[in-house]
């Protein structure tokens, strides 16, 4: 099955702790994205990557970090600097090269603070 | 700047009635427009897109959307709503002249409830 896999489905963070959300895709897509979803606020872009070893900040990158060492993987770390991390996090991917392409989404990770 | 507005947080319709979920957009160049649906605790699923051509676009699950350039709108429609259509709907836009070709800009979402 081709698709995007996010893990874990639920994650709990303690005060001062960094946590990492996993995102893997086997669609051979070049571009990958992380969105944060809060009730009533829609989707806000955290980071995106259009190619391996390169990524750009989105609208709300503070308190987050990413890496793109492999084409199929784009993990997101929520650092202790992110003071309000409770949200639903969505990873997405798309082919590169045209703005006509849709995004494919994973099933999300719900992060909560203990 | 690119942006999307979904003016209604909630839309309620009776099963069997037509439904409309509204979306307006703002881009510098020509718009590429998308609709996605989200069921509780799940990712977004693609419904349909407008790139060019016919202003009426047909998509999954009987949904369609009408592109109106003069009104900068891309409303989602369905002739006969089902209870199973109840979900959160997102409109999104890309600018064909954007330097960040990968970015989609999303609206805040509209919760559709179809009651029996």
mmCIF file of N, CA, C and O in Angstrom, chain A residues 1-7 22-34 49-52 68 70-75 91-96 104-106:
data_model
loop_
_atom_site.group_PDB
_atom_site.id
_atom_site.type_symbol
_atom_site.label_atom_id
_atom_site.label_comp_id
_atom_site.label_asym_id
_atom_site.label_seq_id
_atom_site.Cartn_x
_atom_site.Cartn_y
_atom_site.Cartn_z
ATOM 1 N N UNK A 1 0.832 -1.198 0.000
ATOM 2 C CA UNK A 1 0.000 0.000 0.000
ATOM 3 C C UNK A 1 0.862 1.242 0.000
ATOM 4 O O UNK A 1 1.750 1.382 0.820
ATOM 5 N N UNK A 2 0.613 2.164 -0.928
ATOM 6 C CA UNK A 2 1.351 3.406 -0.922
ATOM 7 C C UNK A 2 0.669 4.402 -0.024
ATOM 8 O O UNK A 2 -0.549 4.461 0.052
ATOM 9 N N UNK A 3 1.481 5.213 0.682
ATOM 10 C CA UNK A 3 0.861 6.205 1.527
ATOM 11 C C UNK A 3 1.831 6.847 2.482
ATOM 12 O O UNK A 3 3.055 6.731 2.334
ATOM 13 N N UNK A 4 1.275 7.576 3.425
ATOM 14 C CA UNK A 4 2.055 8.279 4.444
ATOM 15 C C UNK A 4 1.697 7.702 5.801
ATOM 16 O O UNK A 4 0.523 7.595 6.141
ATOM 17 N N UNK A 5 2.722 7.361 6.560
ATOM 18 C CA UNK A 5 2.522 6.781 7.879
ATOM 19 C C UNK A 5 3.049 7.727 8.938
ATOM 20 O O UNK A 5 4.229 8.107 8.910
ATOM 21 N N UNK A 6 2.181 8.101 9.862
ATOM 22 C CA UNK A 6 2.588 8.923 10.992
ATOM 23 C C UNK A 6 2.525 8.075 12.258
ATOM 24 O O UNK A 6 1.580 7.314 12.463
ATOM 25 N N UNK A 7 3.532 8.264 13.099
ATOM 26 C CA UNK A 7 3.515 7.571 14.381
ATOM 27 C C UNK A 7 4.190 8.425 15.439
ATOM 28 O O UNK A 7 5.063 9.242 15.123
ATOM 29 N N UNK A 22 7.081 11.001 14.005
ATOM 30 C CA UNK A 22 7.609 10.344 12.823
ATOM 31 C C UNK A 22 6.656 10.514 11.638
ATOM 32 O O UNK A 22 5.435 10.491 11.789
ATOM 33 N N UNK A 23 7.244 10.675 10.449
ATOM 34 C CA UNK A 23 6.482 10.711 9.212
ATOM 35 C C UNK A 23 7.285 10.003 8.123
ATOM 36 O O UNK A 23 8.408 10.412 7.825
ATOM 37 N N UNK A 24 6.714 8.964 7.556
ATOM 38 C CA UNK A 24 7.357 8.190 6.500
ATOM 39 C C UNK A 24 6.403 8.066 5.320
ATOM 40 O O UNK A 24 5.221 7.809 5.507
ATOM 41 N N UNK A 25 6.951 8.214 4.092
ATOM 42 C CA UNK A 25 6.102 8.041 2.911
ATOM 43 C C UNK A 25 6.801 7.134 1.897
ATOM 44 O O UNK A 25 8.018 7.171 1.765
ATOM 45 N N UNK A 26 6.005 6.317 1.214
ATOM 46 C CA UNK A 26 6.546 5.442 0.180
ATOM 47 C C UNK A 26 5.944 5.775 -1.170
ATOM 48 O O UNK A 26 5.784 4.895 -2.027
ATOM 49 N N UNK A 27 5.610 7.050 -1.356
ATOM 50 C CA UNK A 27 5.005 7.528 -2.596
ATOM 51 C C UNK A 27 6.042 8.090 -3.561
ATOM 52 O O UNK A 27 5.691 8.560 -4.642
ATOM 53 N N UNK A 28 7.292 8.084 -3.142
ATOM 54 C CA UNK A 28 8.386 8.646 -3.928
ATOM 55 C C UNK A 28 8.192 10.142 -4.186
ATOM 56 O O UNK A 28 8.618 10.668 -5.223
ATOM 57 N N UNK A 29 7.568 10.820 -3.236
ATOM 58 C CA UNK A 29 7.354 12.256 -3.370
ATOM 59 C C UNK A 29 8.579 13.028 -2.907
ATOM 60 O O UNK A 29 9.225 12.666 -1.923
ATOM 61 N N UNK A 30 8.857 14.125 -3.618
ATOM 62 C CA UNK A 30 9.987 14.956 -3.221
ATOM 63 C C UNK A 30 9.637 15.893 -2.065
ATOM 64 O O UNK A 30 10.455 16.152 -1.186
ATOM 65 N N UNK A 31 8.438 16.450 -2.084
ATOM 66 C CA UNK A 31 8.073 17.466 -1.110
ATOM 67 C C UNK A 31 7.326 16.861 0.072
ATOM 68 O O UNK A 31 6.467 15.989 -0.100
ATOM 69 N N UNK A 32 7.666 17.348 1.265
ATOM 70 C CA UNK A 32 6.981 16.919 2.483
ATOM 71 C C UNK A 32 6.717 18.131 3.359
ATOM 72 O O UNK A 32 7.463 19.127 3.310
ATOM 73 N N UNK A 33 5.663 18.032 4.177
ATOM 74 C CA UNK A 33 5.190 19.181 4.944
ATOM 75 C C UNK A 33 4.741 18.738 6.334
ATOM 76 O O UNK A 33 4.255 17.615 6.503
ATOM 77 N N UNK A 34 4.842 19.658 7.275
ATOM 78 C CA UNK A 34 4.234 19.477 8.591
ATOM 79 C C UNK A 34 3.275 20.625 8.840
ATOM 80 O O UNK A 34 3.632 21.797 8.729
ATOM 81 N N UNK A 49 9.727 20.746 3.161
ATOM 82 C CA UNK A 49 10.972 20.361 2.510
ATOM 83 C C UNK A 49 10.665 19.965 1.081
ATOM 84 O O UNK A 49 9.757 19.174 0.827
ATOM 85 N N UNK A 50 11.432 20.516 0.158
ATOM 86 C CA UNK A 50 11.214 20.206 -1.255
ATOM 87 C C UNK A 50 12.252 19.239 -1.801
ATOM 88 O O UNK A 50 12.113 18.743 -2.919
ATOM 89 N N UNK A 51 13.281 18.969 -0.983
ATOM 90 C CA UNK A 51 14.331 18.078 -1.448
ATOM 91 C C UNK A 51 15.119 17.591 -0.238
ATOM 92 O O UNK A 51 15.129 18.264 0.812
ATOM 93 N N UNK A 52 15.759 16.474 -0.385
ATOM 94 C CA UNK A 52 16.561 15.930 0.711
ATOM 95 C C UNK A 52 17.626 16.939 1.140
ATOM 96 O O UNK A 52 18.201 17.646 0.323
ATOM 97 N N UNK A 68 15.724 16.241 7.113
ATOM 98 C CA UNK A 68 15.310 15.524 5.903
ATOM 99 C C UNK A 68 16.556 14.834 5.336
ATOM 100 O O UNK A 68 17.129 15.215 4.334
ATOM 101 N N UNK A 70 16.568 11.575 4.484
ATOM 102 C CA UNK A 70 16.148 10.611 3.479
ATOM 103 C C UNK A 70 14.892 11.130 2.791
ATOM 104 O O UNK A 70 14.072 11.825 3.405
ATOM 105 N N UNK A 71 14.720 10.750 1.563
ATOM 106 C CA UNK A 71 13.571 11.240 0.797
ATOM 107 C C UNK A 71 12.256 10.832 1.434
ATOM 108 O O UNK A 71 11.284 11.575 1.433
ATOM 109 N N UNK A 72 12.234 9.630 2.009
ATOM 110 C CA UNK A 72 10.980 9.095 2.499
ATOM 111 C C UNK A 72 10.635 9.506 3.928
ATOM 112 O O UNK A 72 9.565 9.169 4.411
ATOM 113 N N UNK A 73 11.529 10.223 4.596
ATOM 114 C CA UNK A 73 11.327 10.491 6.011
ATOM 115 C C UNK A 73 11.465 11.977 6.334
ATOM 116 O O UNK A 73 12.400 12.642 5.861
ATOM 117 N N UNK A 74 10.570 12.480 7.199
ATOM 118 C CA UNK A 74 10.596 13.906 7.548
ATOM 119 C C UNK A 74 10.131 14.053 9.002
ATOM 120 O O UNK A 74 9.023 14.517 9.287
ATOM 121 N N UNK A 75 10.974 13.689 9.963
ATOM 122 C CA UNK A 75 10.552 13.754 11.366
ATOM 123 C C UNK A 75 10.493 15.180 11.898
ATOM 124 O O UNK A 75 11.292 16.037 11.500
ATOM 125 N N UNK A 91 1.212 15.386 8.782
ATOM 126 C CA UNK A 91 2.294 15.338 7.808
ATOM 127 C C UNK A 91 1.679 15.133 6.434
ATOM 128 O O UNK A 91 0.655 14.449 6.288
ATOM 129 N N UNK A 92 2.282 15.721 5.419
ATOM 130 C CA UNK A 92 1.770 15.587 4.053
ATOM 131 C C UNK A 92 2.938 15.506 3.078
ATOM 132 O O UNK A 92 4.065 15.887 3.401
ATOM 133 N N UNK A 93 2.647 15.019 1.890
ATOM 134 C CA UNK A 93 3.664 14.974 0.843
ATOM 135 C C UNK A 93 3.021 15.258 -0.505
ATOM 136 O O UNK A 93 1.797 15.149 -0.656
ATOM 137 N N UNK A 94 3.843 15.613 -1.474
ATOM 138 C CA UNK A 94 3.353 15.821 -2.832
ATOM 139 C C UNK A 94 4.517 15.695 -3.799
ATOM 140 O O UNK A 94 5.675 15.893 -3.426
ATOM 141 N N UNK A 95 4.203 15.385 -5.068
ATOM 142 C CA UNK A 95 5.260 15.444 -6.077
ATOM 143 C C UNK A 95 5.727 16.881 -6.240
ATOM 144 O O UNK A 95 4.974 17.825 -5.976
ATOM 145 N N UNK A 96 6.923 17.065 -6.673
ATOM 146 C CA UNK A 96 7.455 18.407 -6.856
ATOM 147 C C UNK A 96 7.406 18.782 -8.319
ATOM 148 O O UNK A 96 7.325 17.925 -9.184
ATOM 149 N N UNK A 104 -0.978 14.702 -0.181
ATOM 150 C CA UNK A 104 -1.420 13.450 0.429
ATOM 151 C C UNK A 104 -1.101 13.562 1.920
ATOM 152 O O UNK A 104 0.020 13.893 2.288
ATOM 153 N N UNK A 105 -2.084 13.243 2.765
ATOM 154 C CA UNK A 105 -1.915 13.427 4.196
ATOM 155 C C UNK A 105 -1.812 12.103 4.938
ATOM 156 O O UNK A 105 -2.443 11.105 4.560
ATOM 157 N N UNK A 106 -1.038 12.125 6.020
ATOM 158 C CA UNK A 106 -1.048 11.036 6.964
ATOM 159 C C UNK A 106 -2.261 11.152 7.875
ATOM 160 O O UNK A 106 -3.054 12.091 7.767
#
